[in-house]
mmCIF file of C-alpha atoms and ligand atoms in Angstrom:
data_model
loop_
_atom_site.group_PDB
_atom_site.id
_atom_site.type_symbol
_atom_site.label_atom_id
_atom_site.label_comp_id
_atom_site.label_asym_id
_atom_site.label_seq_id
_atom_site.Cartn_x
_atom_site.Cartn_y
_atom_site.Cartn_z
ATOM 1 C CA MET A 237 -63.495 -44.766 -60.311
ATOM 2 C CA THR A 238 -63.513 -42.091 -57.619
ATOM 3 C CA LYS A 239 -66.739 -40.155 -57.287
ATOM 4 C CA VAL A 240 -66.530 -36.641 -55.923
ATOM 5 C CA LEU A 241 -69.456 -34.662 -54.578
ATOM 6 C CA HIS A 242 -68.407 -31.011 -54.642
ATOM 7 C CA ILE A 243 -70.718 -28.572 -52.863
ATOM 8 C CA ASP A 244 -70.234 -24.813 -52.757
ATOM 9 C CA SER A 245 -72.237 -22.615 -50.413
ATOM 10 C CA SER A 246 -70.893 -19.089 -50.889
ATOM 11 C CA LEU A 247 -73.510 -16.443 -51.674
ATOM 12 C CA PHE A 248 -71.113 -15.378 -54.433
ATOM 13 C CA SER A 249 -71.284 -18.776 -56.153
ATOM 14 C CA GLY A 250 -68.105 -19.407 -58.166
ATOM 15 C CA GLU A 251 -66.681 -15.995 -57.236
ATOM 16 C CA GLY A 252 -66.563 -16.812 -53.520
ATOM 17 C CA VAL A 253 -63.108 -17.496 -52.087
ATOM 18 C CA SER A 254 -64.272 -20.806 -50.652
ATOM 19 C CA SER A 255 -65.672 -21.813 -54.055
ATOM 20 C CA LEU A 256 -62.511 -20.734 -55.888
ATOM 21 C CA LEU A 257 -60.319 -22.728 -53.525
ATOM 22 C CA ALA A 258 -62.543 -25.812 -53.468
ATOM 23 C CA GLY A 259 -62.704 -25.610 -57.276
ATOM 24 C CA ARG A 260 -58.913 -25.473 -57.514
ATOM 25 C CA TYR A 261 -58.651 -28.564 -55.337
ATOM 26 C CA VAL A 262 -61.107 -30.515 -57.473
ATOM 27 C CA ALA A 263 -59.342 -29.317 -60.652
ATOM 28 C CA ARG A 264 -56.046 -30.581 -59.244
ATOM 29 C CA LEU A 265 -57.634 -33.975 -58.481
ATOM 30 C CA ARG A 266 -58.913 -34.078 -62.067
ATOM 31 C CA GLU A 267 -55.454 -33.318 -63.449
ATOM 32 C CA GLN A 268 -54.061 -36.201 -61.438
ATOM 33 C CA ASP A 269 -56.839 -38.583 -62.381
ATOM 34 C CA PRO A 270 -58.976 -37.593 -65.394
ATOM 35 C CA THR A 271 -61.300 -40.526 -64.739
ATOM 36 C CA ILE A 272 -62.753 -39.087 -61.520
ATOM 37 C CA GLU A 273 -66.432 -38.293 -61.698
ATOM 38 C CA VAL A 274 -67.438 -34.963 -60.190
ATOM 39 C CA LEU A 275 -70.934 -33.855 -59.266
ATOM 40 C CA HIS A 276 -71.013 -30.156 -58.477
ATOM 41 C CA ARG A 277 -73.749 -28.386 -56.525
ATOM 42 C CA ASP A 278 -73.800 -24.633 -56.134
ATOM 43 C CA LEU A 279 -76.232 -24.030 -53.290
ATOM 44 C CA ALA A 280 -76.469 -20.288 -53.982
ATOM 45 C CA ALA A 281 -77.337 -20.727 -57.666
ATOM 46 C CA ASP A 282 -79.506 -23.767 -57.049
ATOM 47 C CA PRO A 283 -80.743 -23.495 -53.450
ATOM 48 C CA ILE A 284 -82.306 -26.276 -51.441
ATOM 49 C CA PRO A 285 -85.377 -24.997 -49.586
ATOM 50 C CA HIS A 286 -85.100 -24.824 -45.844
ATOM 51 C CA LEU A 287 -86.517 -27.794 -44.030
ATOM 52 C CA ASP A 288 -89.957 -26.586 -42.985
ATOM 53 C CA LEU A 289 -92.824 -28.591 -41.549
ATOM 54 C CA LYS A 290 -94.295 -29.326 -44.984
ATOM 55 C CA ARG A 291 -91.013 -30.835 -46.170
ATOM 56 C CA LEU A 292 -90.412 -32.748 -42.924
ATOM 57 C CA GLN A 293 -93.887 -34.268 -43.109
ATOM 58 C CA ALA A 294 -93.493 -35.155 -46.798
ATOM 59 C CA ILE A 295 -90.282 -37.042 -46.070
ATOM 60 C CA GLY A 296 -91.790 -38.751 -43.013
ATOM 61 C CA THR A 297 -94.993 -39.865 -44.752
ATOM 62 C CA PRO A 298 -94.921 -43.504 -45.979
ATOM 63 C CA GLU A 299 -94.340 -43.622 -49.743
ATOM 64 C CA ALA A 300 -97.749 -45.069 -50.616
ATOM 65 C CA GLU A 301 -99.567 -42.338 -48.693
ATOM 66 C CA ARG A 302 -97.750 -39.327 -50.140
ATOM 67 C CA THR A 303 -99.588 -36.688 -52.149
ATOM 68 C CA PRO A 304 -98.055 -35.733 -55.523
ATOM 69 C CA GLU A 305 -96.525 -32.651 -53.880
ATOM 70 C CA GLN A 306 -95.080 -34.762 -51.058
ATOM 71 C CA ARG A 307 -93.684 -37.240 -53.587
ATOM 72 C CA ALA A 308 -91.837 -34.437 -55.371
ATOM 73 C CA ILE A 309 -90.379 -33.138 -52.096
ATOM 74 C CA ALA A 310 -89.334 -36.616 -50.954
ATOM 75 C CA ALA A 311 -87.748 -37.347 -54.346
ATOM 76 C CA GLU A 312 -85.668 -34.173 -54.062
ATOM 77 C CA ALA A 313 -84.501 -35.142 -50.576
ATOM 78 C CA ASP A 314 -83.803 -38.744 -51.665
ATOM 79 C CA GLN A 315 -81.708 -37.438 -54.553
ATOM 80 C CA LEU A 316 -79.503 -35.410 -52.169
ATOM 81 C CA ILE A 317 -78.937 -38.479 -50.013
ATOM 82 C CA ALA A 318 -78.214 -40.699 -53.039
ATOM 83 C CA GLU A 319 -75.566 -38.225 -54.229
ATOM 84 C CA LEU A 320 -73.869 -38.396 -50.849
ATOM 85 C CA GLN A 321 -74.168 -42.180 -50.578
ATOM 86 C CA GLU A 322 -72.536 -42.611 -53.986
ATOM 87 C CA ALA A 323 -69.631 -40.240 -53.341
ATOM 88 C CA ASP A 324 -66.189 -41.423 -52.238
ATOM 89 C CA LEU A 325 -65.076 -37.889 -51.483
ATOM 90 C CA LEU A 326 -67.122 -34.908 -50.318
ATOM 91 C CA VAL A 327 -65.597 -31.487 -50.995
ATOM 92 C CA LEU A 328 -67.296 -28.570 -49.245
ATOM 93 C CA GLY A 329 -66.654 -24.893 -49.934
ATOM 94 C CA VAL A 330 -67.838 -23.202 -46.744
ATOM 95 C CA PRO A 331 -67.619 -19.486 -45.962
ATOM 96 C CA MET A 332 -68.134 -18.452 -42.355
ATOM 97 C CA TYR A 333 -71.307 -16.432 -42.045
ATOM 98 C CA ASN A 334 -72.105 -15.164 -38.562
ATOM 99 C CA PHE A 335 -69.805 -17.779 -37.019
ATOM 100 C CA ALA A 336 -71.719 -20.592 -38.695
ATOM 101 C CA VAL A 337 -72.164 -22.339 -42.026
ATOM 102 C CA PRO A 338 -74.258 -20.537 -44.677
ATOM 103 C CA SER A 339 -77.952 -21.310 -44.210
ATOM 104 C CA GLN A 340 -77.878 -22.777 -47.735
ATOM 105 C CA LEU A 341 -75.483 -25.465 -46.504
ATOM 106 C CA LYS A 342 -77.483 -25.985 -43.323
ATOM 107 C CA ALA A 343 -80.511 -26.727 -45.526
ATOM 108 C CA TRP A 344 -78.483 -29.419 -47.331
ATOM 109 C CA ILE A 345 -77.367 -30.930 -43.993
ATOM 110 C CA ASP A 346 -80.969 -30.935 -42.742
ATOM 111 C CA HIS A 347 -82.015 -32.902 -45.819
ATOM 112 C CA VAL A 348 -79.242 -35.512 -45.789
ATOM 113 C CA ALA A 349 -79.311 -36.278 -42.051
ATOM 114 C CA ARG A 350 -82.174 -38.752 -41.981
ATOM 115 C CA ALA A 351 -82.724 -41.315 -39.229
ATOM 116 C CA GLY A 352 -82.892 -44.855 -40.587
ATOM 117 C CA VAL A 353 -81.130 -43.855 -43.815
ATOM 118 C CA THR A 354 -77.893 -41.976 -43.142
ATOM 119 C CA PHE A 355 -77.746 -42.716 -39.407
ATOM 120 C CA ARG A 356 -79.688 -44.831 -36.963
ATOM 121 C CA TYR A 357 -80.460 -44.716 -33.292
ATOM 122 C CA THR A 358 -79.225 -47.566 -31.120
ATOM 123 C CA ALA A 359 -79.300 -48.240 -27.391
ATOM 124 C CA ASP A 360 -75.734 -46.914 -27.304
ATOM 125 C CA GLY A 361 -76.561 -43.744 -29.181
ATOM 126 C CA PRO A 362 -76.705 -42.806 -32.857
ATOM 127 C CA VAL A 363 -74.603 -44.697 -35.408
ATOM 128 C CA GLY A 364 -73.615 -43.306 -38.797
ATOM 129 C CA LEU A 365 -74.559 -45.324 -41.863
ATOM 130 C CA LEU A 366 -72.201 -43.653 -44.350
ATOM 131 C CA GLU A 367 -68.792 -45.249 -44.259
ATOM 132 C CA GLY A 368 -65.495 -45.144 -46.106
ATOM 133 C CA LYS A 369 -65.809 -41.582 -47.358
ATOM 134 C CA ARG A 370 -63.351 -38.727 -47.054
ATOM 135 C CA VAL A 371 -64.344 -35.121 -46.554
ATOM 136 C CA VAL A 372 -62.368 -32.008 -47.468
ATOM 137 C CA ILE A 373 -63.701 -28.707 -46.148
ATOM 138 C CA VAL A 374 -62.411 -25.376 -47.403
ATOM 139 C CA THR A 375 -63.498 -22.651 -45.022
ATOM 140 C CA SER A 376 -63.092 -18.938 -45.776
ATOM 141 C CA ARG A 377 -63.368 -16.244 -43.131
ATOM 142 C CA GLY A 378 -63.110 -12.479 -42.966
ATOM 143 C CA GLY A 379 -61.289 -12.667 -39.626
ATOM 144 C CA PHE A 380 -59.206 -15.211 -37.708
ATOM 145 C CA HIS A 381 -61.094 -17.840 -35.703
ATOM 146 C CA ARG A 382 -59.160 -21.092 -35.983
ATOM 147 C CA GLY A 383 -58.626 -22.628 -32.540
ATOM 148 C CA GLN A 384 -60.628 -19.880 -30.848
ATOM 149 C CA GLU A 385 -63.992 -19.880 -29.087
ATOM 150 C CA THR A 386 -65.512 -18.052 -32.037
ATOM 151 C CA ASP A 387 -64.909 -21.039 -34.323
ATOM 152 C CA THR A 388 -68.226 -22.711 -33.720
ATOM 153 C CA GLN A 389 -68.523 -23.492 -37.428
ATOM 154 C CA ILE A 390 -66.096 -26.388 -37.824
ATOM 155 C CA ASP A 391 -67.231 -28.139 -34.629
ATOM 156 C CA HIS A 392 -70.765 -28.016 -35.958
ATOM 157 C CA ILE A 393 -69.828 -29.530 -39.318
ATOM 158 C CA ARG A 394 -67.637 -32.201 -37.717
ATOM 159 C CA THR A 395 -70.437 -33.156 -35.325
ATOM 160 C CA THR A 396 -73.178 -33.320 -37.940
ATOM 161 C CA LEU A 397 -71.093 -35.155 -40.547
ATOM 162 C CA GLY A 398 -69.793 -37.415 -37.759
ATOM 163 C CA LEU A 399 -73.379 -38.350 -36.934
ATOM 164 C CA LEU A 400 -73.627 -39.752 -40.465
ATOM 165 C CA GLY A 401 -70.372 -41.696 -40.102
ATOM 166 C CA LEU A 402 -68.221 -39.172 -41.967
ATOM 167 C CA THR A 403 -65.257 -38.838 -39.649
ATOM 168 C CA GLU A 404 -62.290 -38.643 -41.994
ATOM 169 C CA ILE A 405 -62.343 -34.862 -42.367
ATOM 170 C CA GLU A 406 -59.591 -32.478 -43.506
ATOM 171 C CA VAL A 407 -60.121 -28.753 -43.021
ATOM 172 C CA ILE A 408 -58.252 -26.116 -45.014
ATOM 173 C CA TYR A 409 -58.557 -22.573 -43.671
ATOM 174 C CA ALA A 410 -58.409 -19.288 -45.568
ATOM 175 C CA GLU A 411 -58.658 -16.696 -42.821
ATOM 176 C CA GLY A 412 -58.212 -12.962 -42.416
ATOM 177 C CA LEU A 413 -59.637 -12.372 -45.888
ATOM 178 C CA ASN A 414 -61.147 -9.018 -44.977
ATOM 179 C CA LEU A 415 -58.076 -7.701 -43.175
ATOM 180 C CA GLY A 416 -56.373 -6.011 -46.107
ATOM 181 C CA GLU A 417 -55.220 -6.995 -49.569
ATOM 182 C CA GLU A 418 -51.845 -8.294 -48.466
ATOM 183 C CA GLN A 419 -53.316 -10.549 -45.795
ATOM 184 C CA ARG A 420 -56.020 -11.743 -48.176
ATOM 185 C CA ALA A 421 -53.529 -12.660 -50.905
ATOM 186 C CA ALA A 422 -51.256 -14.423 -48.406
ATOM 187 C CA SER A 423 -54.150 -16.444 -46.929
ATOM 188 C CA ILE A 424 -55.394 -17.503 -50.343
ATOM 189 C CA ARG A 425 -51.864 -18.506 -51.367
ATOM 190 C CA LYS A 426 -51.355 -20.501 -48.162
ATOM 191 C CA ALA A 427 -54.686 -22.295 -48.523
ATOM 192 C CA THR A 428 -53.969 -23.072 -52.193
ATOM 193 C CA GLU A 429 -50.634 -24.607 -51.236
ATOM 194 C CA ALA A 430 -52.265 -26.657 -48.473
ATOM 195 C CA LEU A 431 -54.847 -27.941 -50.946
ATOM 196 C CA GLN A 432 -52.154 -28.853 -53.468
ATOM 197 C CA ARG A 433 -50.299 -30.824 -50.786
ATOM 198 C CA LEU A 434 -53.551 -32.538 -49.833
ATOM 199 C CA ALA A 435 -54.307 -33.441 -53.444
ATOM 200 C CA ALA A 436 -50.826 -34.923 -53.831
ATOM 201 C CA ALA A 437 -51.013 -36.957 -50.601
HETATM 202 C C1 FMN B 94 -73.448 -12.477 -44.164
HETATM 203 C C2 FMN B 94 -71.995 -12.546 -43.837
HETATM 204 C C3 FMN B 94 -71.605 -12.913 -42.572
HETATM 205 C C4 FMN B 94 -70.257 -12.998 -42.255
HETATM 206 N N1 FMN B 94 -69.884 -13.408 -41.007
HETATM 207 C C5 FMN B 94 -68.567 -13.538 -40.716
HETATM 208 C C6 FMN B 94 -68.151 -14.017 -39.443
HETATM 209 O O1 FMN B 94 -68.938 -14.353 -38.570
HETATM 210 N N2 FMN B 94 -66.815 -14.114 -39.194
HETATM 211 C C7 FMN B 94 -65.871 -13.794 -40.140
HETATM 212 O O2 FMN B 94 -64.688 -13.918 -39.879
HETATM 213 N N3 FMN B 94 -66.248 -13.363 -41.368
HETATM 214 C C8 FMN B 94 -67.559 -13.237 -41.667
HETATM 215 N N4 FMN B 94 -67.934 -12.818 -42.915
HETATM 216 C C9 FMN B 94 -66.893 -12.608 -43.940
HETATM 217 C C10 FMN B 94 -66.749 -13.840 -44.810
HETATM 218 O O3 FMN B 94 -66.496 -15.002 -44.069
HETATM 219 C C11 FMN B 94 -65.609 -13.659 -45.812
HETATM 220 O O4 FMN B 94 -65.903 -12.534 -46.614
HETATM 221 C C12 FMN B 94 -65.363 -14.880 -46.667
HETATM 222 O O5 FMN B 94 -64.367 -14.584 -47.614
HETATM 223 C C13 FMN B 94 -66.598 -15.281 -47.411
HETATM 224 O O6 FMN B 94 -66.292 -16.423 -48.177
HETATM 225 P P1 FMN B 94 -66.741 -16.515 -49.684
HETATM 226 O O7 FMN B 94 -65.928 -15.490 -50.435
HETATM 227 O O8 FMN B 94 -66.452 -17.913 -50.058
HETATM 228 O O9 FMN B 94 -68.214 -16.186 -49.749
HETATM 229 C C14 FMN B 94 -69.273 -12.707 -43.241
HETATM 230 C C15 FMN B 94 -69.686 -12.341 -44.540
HETATM 231 C C16 FMN B 94 -71.032 -12.268 -44.839
HETATM 232 C C17 FMN B 94 -71.445 -11.903 -46.240
#
């Protein structure tokens, strides 16, 4: 059975364009295969705290030496990694905020990228420990950035997920969303069609 980890990061939760589109894609997958198992995380409704020193130290402290508070923090971080390890497909709804991913999603990335668990260092450089997973990213933007210098967002996600071994990545763009109603509707329609084609592939 296919396991899907679906993560939305729009500040507008389910109302965000990225969330709506990612949700449509997952719904289409479900129509095609009702047996798929979907775990949905809405990082705006249920935020992951930013990785501060307290959290970093809790995760880095050997299990037997952790305080109760550190155990709770480490368990939360372990749970995020387990969800990713178990997934066959990762679906990310990702708005562009200030040319980057939402800080809510960055907090998730900071918790799942863990040396010795999701990647390891070798003499030849880091090696990802998560294999055989596909990733679908739905990115929504107010303007147009694809293929331009201002698109620092997708390179960042590709590099960080690549570090973990997630290299099979499809990106669907919904751009120009704040450039008038007509443009917005056309971009959403185009992205929906691209996602339907992807789901059927
Ligand atoms: C805090 C903030 C920062 C934004 N920064 C950018 C940006 O750098 N480039 C851009 O094209 N649009 C930017 N936008 C517009 C959003 O990308 C756009 O509204 C998109 O539809 C948001 O996706 P969502 O509806 O899934 O939240 C920004 C919006 C917000 C709220």
